[in-house]
C-alpha cells in the first residue's frame, strides 16, 4: 500500500473517531488516541477495507464479525483501565480490539476458538510490533487458568449467562464486561466481585455473535 493511500486511511480514521466515537460520548483521550492510531483497515478482509472506518460491524469470515468501532470504545471505557492491568479477552476475532487494548493496559491474553482467525491475528500483532498481546486457540469460556487472575476480562461474544470460570479468574477488585442474552435481546453487563458473589450492572443493549463453548451456547 502506498503512502497516499495510508494518508487517506489515517484521515478516515480521524473522522471515524470524531463522528462515530467522540460524538457518541466517549471522552477518555487515551482511548480516542489509540483508536486514531490502530490501522483498522488492516484487520478487516480486503473486500470490505473501504468500509473499515465506517460506523458498522463488518464480516470477517467464518460467520464472525468485527464489532462497530463505537462498541469497541464503549466496552474498553467500561473497563476503566489505568495502564497497569493484565487483561483477558475472549473472542480475538481479527485481533483489532486486542491491539487497541494493548495500548491501554500492561498485557493482553486473548482466546479465539477459530484457528484461522487466531493465526491471522497473531501475524498482525507481529507486523504491527505489538509485543504485549498473545493469542491462543481454545474454548475461552474456560478462561486461561495458567495466567489467572486477571484485573479485567472483556468478552466479545454474547453468553447465555456469566461463565463461572471467568468469575473465578478475576482478581478481587477485577471487572468483567460481557454481553449476555441471545439474538436481539442482549445486554452489555459489567460484573464485579463482591465477597463470594457478583454484582451485575446493566450497561445497555448489545448485538454480538454467540459465545459458543462449554460455559456458553452449545454448538
Ligand atoms: N474482538 C474481535 C471481534 C470478536 S467477534 C475483533 O476485534 O475483531 C467474536 C469472536 O468470538 C469470534 O471470532 C468467535 O469465533 C469468538 N468466539 C466465540 N465463542 C468463543 C469461545 N468460547 N472461545 C473463544 N472465542 C470464541
Short mmCIF file of C-alpha atoms and ligand atoms in Angstrom, two decimals:
data_model
loop_
_atom_site.label_atom_id
_atom_site.label_comp_id
_atom_site.label_asym_id
_atom_site.label_seq_id
_atom_site.Cartn_x
_atom_site.Cartn_y
_atom_site.Cartn_z
CA UNK A 1 0.00 0.00 0.00
CA UNK A 2 1.45 3.40 -0.95
CA UNK A 3 1.91 6.47 1.22
CA UNK A 4 -1.01 8.38 -0.33
CA UNK A 5 -3.36 5.54 0.47
CA UNK A 6 -2.02 5.29 4.04
CA UNK A 7 -2.60 9.04 4.48
CA UNK A 8 -6.15 8.68 3.21
CA UNK A 9 -6.81 5.87 5.70
CA UNK A 10 -5.33 7.99 8.52
CA UNK A 11 -7.69 10.81 7.55
CA UNK A 12 -10.70 8.47 7.52
CA UNK A 13 -9.60 7.10 10.90
CA UNK A 14 -9.57 10.58 12.44
CA UNK A 15 -13.08 11.17 11.07
CA UNK A 16 -14.25 7.80 12.45
CA UNK A 17 -13.04 8.76 15.92
CA UNK A 18 -14.65 12.20 15.70
CA UNK A 19 -18.03 11.19 14.25
CA UNK A 20 -18.69 7.68 15.47
CA UNK A 21 -16.84 7.60 18.80
CA UNK A 22 -16.27 11.04 20.36
CA UNK A 23 -19.61 12.40 19.07
CA UNK A 24 -21.36 9.46 20.75
CA UNK A 25 -19.97 10.27 24.16
CA UNK A 26 -16.61 8.53 24.55
CA UNK A 27 -14.36 11.03 26.33
CA UNK A 28 -11.22 9.19 27.51
CA UNK A 29 -8.41 10.79 25.46
CA UNK A 30 -6.29 7.63 25.70
CA UNK A 31 -9.00 5.55 24.04
CA UNK A 32 -9.56 8.18 21.34
CA UNK A 33 -5.81 8.37 20.68
CA UNK A 34 -5.42 4.59 20.46
CA UNK A 35 -8.31 4.31 18.02
CA UNK A 36 -6.89 7.17 15.93
CA UNK A 37 -3.69 5.15 15.60
CA UNK A 38 -4.61 1.48 15.17
CA UNK A 39 -4.95 0.73 11.42
CA UNK A 40 -8.38 -0.94 11.45
CA UNK A 41 -8.29 -1.40 7.64
CA UNK A 42 -5.52 -4.00 8.05
CA UNK A 43 -7.75 -6.16 10.26
CA UNK A 44 -10.78 -6.45 8.01
CA UNK A 45 -10.92 -8.57 4.82
CA UNK A 46 -9.72 -6.65 1.76
CA UNK A 47 -13.17 -6.67 0.13
CA UNK A 48 -14.56 -4.54 2.96
CA UNK A 49 -11.41 -2.45 3.64
CA UNK A 50 -13.11 0.65 2.17
CA UNK A 51 -15.71 0.37 4.96
CA UNK A 52 -13.15 -0.14 7.74
CA UNK A 53 -13.72 3.37 9.12
CA UNK A 54 -17.50 3.42 8.81
CA UNK A 55 -19.84 3.09 11.81
CA UNK A 56 -20.86 -0.53 11.29
CA UNK A 57 -19.81 -4.06 12.22
CA UNK A 58 -18.18 -5.95 9.30
CA UNK A 59 -17.93 -9.61 8.27
CA UNK A 60 -14.52 -11.20 8.96
CA UNK A 61 -15.11 -14.73 7.63
CA UNK A 62 -16.06 -17.94 9.46
CA UNK A 63 -19.52 -16.35 10.08
CA UNK A 64 -17.99 -13.88 12.56
CA UNK A 65 -17.93 -10.07 12.68
CA UNK A 66 -15.66 -7.30 13.89
CA UNK A 67 -17.65 -5.05 16.25
CA UNK A 68 -18.63 -1.46 15.45
CA UNK A 69 -15.86 0.97 16.42
CA UNK A 70 -18.20 2.65 18.93
CA UNK A 71 -18.87 -0.62 20.74
CA UNK A 72 -15.14 -1.38 20.98
CA UNK A 73 -14.59 2.07 22.51
CA UNK A 74 -17.58 1.74 24.86
CA UNK A 75 -16.56 -1.67 26.18
CA UNK A 76 -12.99 -0.54 26.76
CA UNK A 77 -14.23 2.61 28.51
CA UNK A 78 -16.33 0.46 30.85
CA UNK A 79 -13.16 -1.46 31.81
CA UNK A 80 -11.70 1.72 33.39
CA UNK A 81 -8.10 0.89 32.53
CA UNK A 82 -5.19 2.77 34.11
CA UNK A 83 -2.42 1.17 32.04
CA UNK A 84 -1.20 -1.36 34.62
CA UNK A 85 -3.73 -4.13 34.12
CA UNK A 86 -3.46 -7.70 32.95
CA UNK A 87 -6.44 -8.23 30.64
CA UNK A 88 -8.11 -11.39 29.35
CA UNK A 89 -10.06 -11.05 26.09
CA UNK A 90 -12.40 -13.79 24.89
CA UNK A 91 -13.07 -13.72 21.13
CA UNK A 92 -9.92 -12.40 19.43
CA UNK A 93 -11.62 -12.31 16.02
CA UNK A 94 -9.37 -10.13 13.84
CA UNK A 95 -7.26 -9.00 16.80
CA UNK A 96 -8.32 -5.36 16.37
CA UNK A 97 -9.76 -4.90 19.85
CA UNK A 98 -6.75 -6.72 21.37
CA UNK A 99 -4.39 -4.25 19.69
CA UNK A 100 -6.40 -1.25 20.91
CA UNK A 101 -6.33 -2.79 24.41
CA UNK A 102 -2.57 -3.45 24.19
CA UNK A 103 -2.00 0.32 24.14
CA UNK A 104 -4.11 0.92 27.23
CA UNK A 105 -3.03 -1.82 29.65
CA UNK A 106 0.08 -3.84 30.57
CA UNK A 107 -0.65 -7.18 28.95
CA UNK A 108 -3.39 -8.78 26.86
CA UNK A 109 -4.16 -12.51 26.81
CA UNK A 110 -6.67 -13.27 24.08
CA UNK A 111 -8.51 -16.51 23.29
CA UNK A 112 -10.16 -17.43 19.98
CA UNK A 113 -11.84 -20.72 19.14
CA UNK A 114 -11.34 -20.48 15.36
CA UNK A 115 -7.82 -21.39 14.33
CA UNK A 116 -7.59 -19.29 11.13
CA UNK A 117 -8.71 -16.13 12.93
CA UNK A 118 -6.21 -16.64 15.76
CA UNK A 119 -3.41 -17.26 13.26
CA UNK A 120 -4.13 -14.12 11.25
CA UNK A 121 -4.44 -12.04 14.44
CA UNK A 122 -1.04 -13.16 15.73
CA UNK A 123 0.51 -12.37 12.33
CA UNK A 124 -0.89 -8.87 12.62
CA UNK A 125 0.48 -8.46 16.17
CA UNK A 126 3.93 -9.23 14.75
CA UNK A 127 3.51 -6.94 11.76
CA UNK A 128 2.39 -4.06 13.98
CA UNK A 129 5.11 -4.79 16.56
CA UNK A 130 2.63 -5.44 19.35
CA UNK A 131 4.64 -7.44 21.88
CA UNK A 132 2.34 -7.35 24.93
CA UNK A 133 -0.55 -9.32 23.42
CA UNK A 134 -0.75 -13.08 22.86
CA UNK A 135 -3.42 -15.32 21.36
CA UNK A 136 -4.28 -18.94 21.93
CA UNK A 137 -6.80 -21.23 20.30
CA UNK A 138 -9.12 -22.64 22.93
CA UNK A 139 -12.66 -22.52 24.32
CA UNK A 140 -12.47 -19.16 26.10
CA UNK A 141 -15.40 -19.94 28.39
CA UNK A 142 -12.86 -21.86 30.49
CA UNK A 143 -10.71 -18.73 30.78
CA UNK A 144 -6.89 -19.01 30.84
CA UNK A 145 -6.14 -20.63 34.19
CA UNK A 146 -2.31 -20.66 33.79
CA UNK A 147 -2.30 -16.88 33.56
CA UNK A 148 -5.09 -16.08 36.05
CA UNK A 149 -6.03 -13.96 37.91
CA UNK A 150 -6.88 -11.05 35.61
CA UNK A 151 -7.58 -7.45 36.55
CA UNK A 152 -10.03 -7.18 33.68
CA UNK A 153 -11.92 -9.59 31.41
CA UNK A 154 -13.61 -8.49 28.18
CA UNK A 155 -15.84 -10.88 26.27
CA UNK A 156 -16.59 -10.05 22.62
CA UNK A 157 -19.37 -12.62 22.09
CA UNK A 158 -22.76 -12.97 23.79
CA UNK A 159 -23.15 -15.61 26.52
CA UNK A 160 -26.31 -17.23 27.93
CA UNK A 161 -25.04 -16.36 31.42
CA UNK A 162 -21.79 -15.29 33.05
CA UNK A 163 -19.34 -18.23 32.65
CA UNK A 164 -18.34 -19.28 36.18
CA UNK A 165 -14.63 -19.97 35.36
CA UNK A 166 -14.28 -16.36 34.23
CA UNK A 167 -15.64 -15.04 37.55
CA UNK A 168 -13.14 -17.29 39.34
CA UNK A 169 -10.26 -15.85 37.29
CA UNK A 170 -10.98 -12.20 38.18
CA UNK A 171 -8.89 -10.52 40.87
CA UNK A 172 -10.80 -9.36 43.99
CA UNK A 173 -11.12 -5.84 42.59
CA UNK A 174 -11.46 -7.04 39.00
CA UNK A 175 -14.11 -6.12 36.46
CA UNK A 176 -15.56 -8.03 33.53
CA UNK A 177 -17.53 -6.70 30.54
CA UNK A 178 -19.70 -9.29 28.84
CA UNK A 179 -22.77 -9.26 26.58
CA UNK A 180 -25.50 -11.54 27.95
CA UNK A 181 -28.51 -12.87 26.07
CA UNK A 182 -29.47 -14.13 22.63
CA UNK A 183 -30.40 -12.59 19.27
CA UNK A 184 -31.94 -9.14 19.56
CA UNK A 185 -32.32 -9.16 23.33
CA UNK A 186 -28.72 -8.86 24.51
CA UNK A 187 -27.48 -6.59 27.27
CA UNK A 188 -23.97 -5.43 27.95
CA UNK A 189 -23.17 -6.30 31.55
CA UNK A 190 -20.39 -5.14 33.87
CA UNK A 191 -19.53 -7.69 36.53
CA UNK A 192 -17.65 -7.02 39.76
CA UNK A 193 -16.92 -9.46 42.57
CA UNK A 194 -18.48 -8.83 45.93
CA UNK A 195 -17.42 -11.32 48.57
CA UNK A 196 -18.30 -14.76 47.26
CA UNK A 197 -20.89 -13.42 44.83
CA UNK A 198 -21.03 -10.98 41.93
CA UNK A 199 -22.68 -7.65 41.20
CA UNK A 200 -24.10 -7.10 37.71
CA UNK A 201 -24.60 -3.63 36.18
CA UNK A 202 -26.71 -3.22 33.05
CA UNK A 203 -24.75 -1.11 30.55
CA UNK A 204 -27.27 -1.03 27.69
CA UNK A 205 -28.28 -3.01 24.61
CA UNK A 206 -25.79 -5.11 22.64
CA UNK A 207 -25.62 -7.12 19.41
CA UNK A 208 -22.85 -9.74 19.34
CA UNK A 209 -22.25 -13.14 17.74
CA UNK A 210 -22.82 -16.05 20.17
CA UNK A 211 -20.19 -17.21 22.67
CA UNK A 212 -20.01 -20.91 21.84
CA UNK A 213 -18.49 -23.37 24.30
CA UNK A 214 -18.68 -25.40 27.48
CA UNK A 215 -19.94 -22.44 29.58
CA UNK A 216 -21.51 -20.66 26.59
CA UNK A 217 -24.07 -21.67 23.97
CA UNK A 218 -23.90 -25.29 22.83
CA UNK A 219 -22.76 -25.87 19.23
N1 LIG B 1 -12.93 -8.62 19.16
C1 LIG B 1 -12.94 -9.08 17.78
C2 LIG B 1 -14.32 -9.44 17.28
C3 LIG B 1 -14.87 -10.60 18.00
S1 LIG B 1 -16.16 -11.46 17.17
C4 LIG B 1 -12.26 -8.10 16.86
O1 LIG B 1 -11.80 -7.05 17.32
O2 LIG B 1 -12.16 -8.40 15.67
C5 LIG B 1 -16.36 -12.72 18.36
C6 LIG B 1 -15.33 -13.81 18.29
O3 LIG B 1 -15.56 -14.68 19.40
C7 LIG B 1 -15.41 -14.68 17.05
O4 LIG B 1 -14.19 -14.65 16.38
C8 LIG B 1 -15.73 -16.08 17.60
O5 LIG B 1 -15.09 -17.12 16.89
C9 LIG B 1 -15.18 -15.97 19.01
N2 LIG B 1 -15.72 -16.94 19.98
C10 LIG B 1 -16.99 -17.38 20.16
N3 LIG B 1 -17.06 -18.26 21.18
C11 LIG B 1 -15.78 -18.38 21.68
C12 LIG B 1 -15.18 -19.14 22.74
N4 LIG B 1 -15.90 -19.96 23.51
N5 LIG B 1 -13.86 -19.01 22.94
C13 LIG B 1 -13.10 -18.18 22.18
N6 LIG B 1 -13.61 -17.44 21.16
C14 LIG B 1 -14.93 -17.54 20.91
#
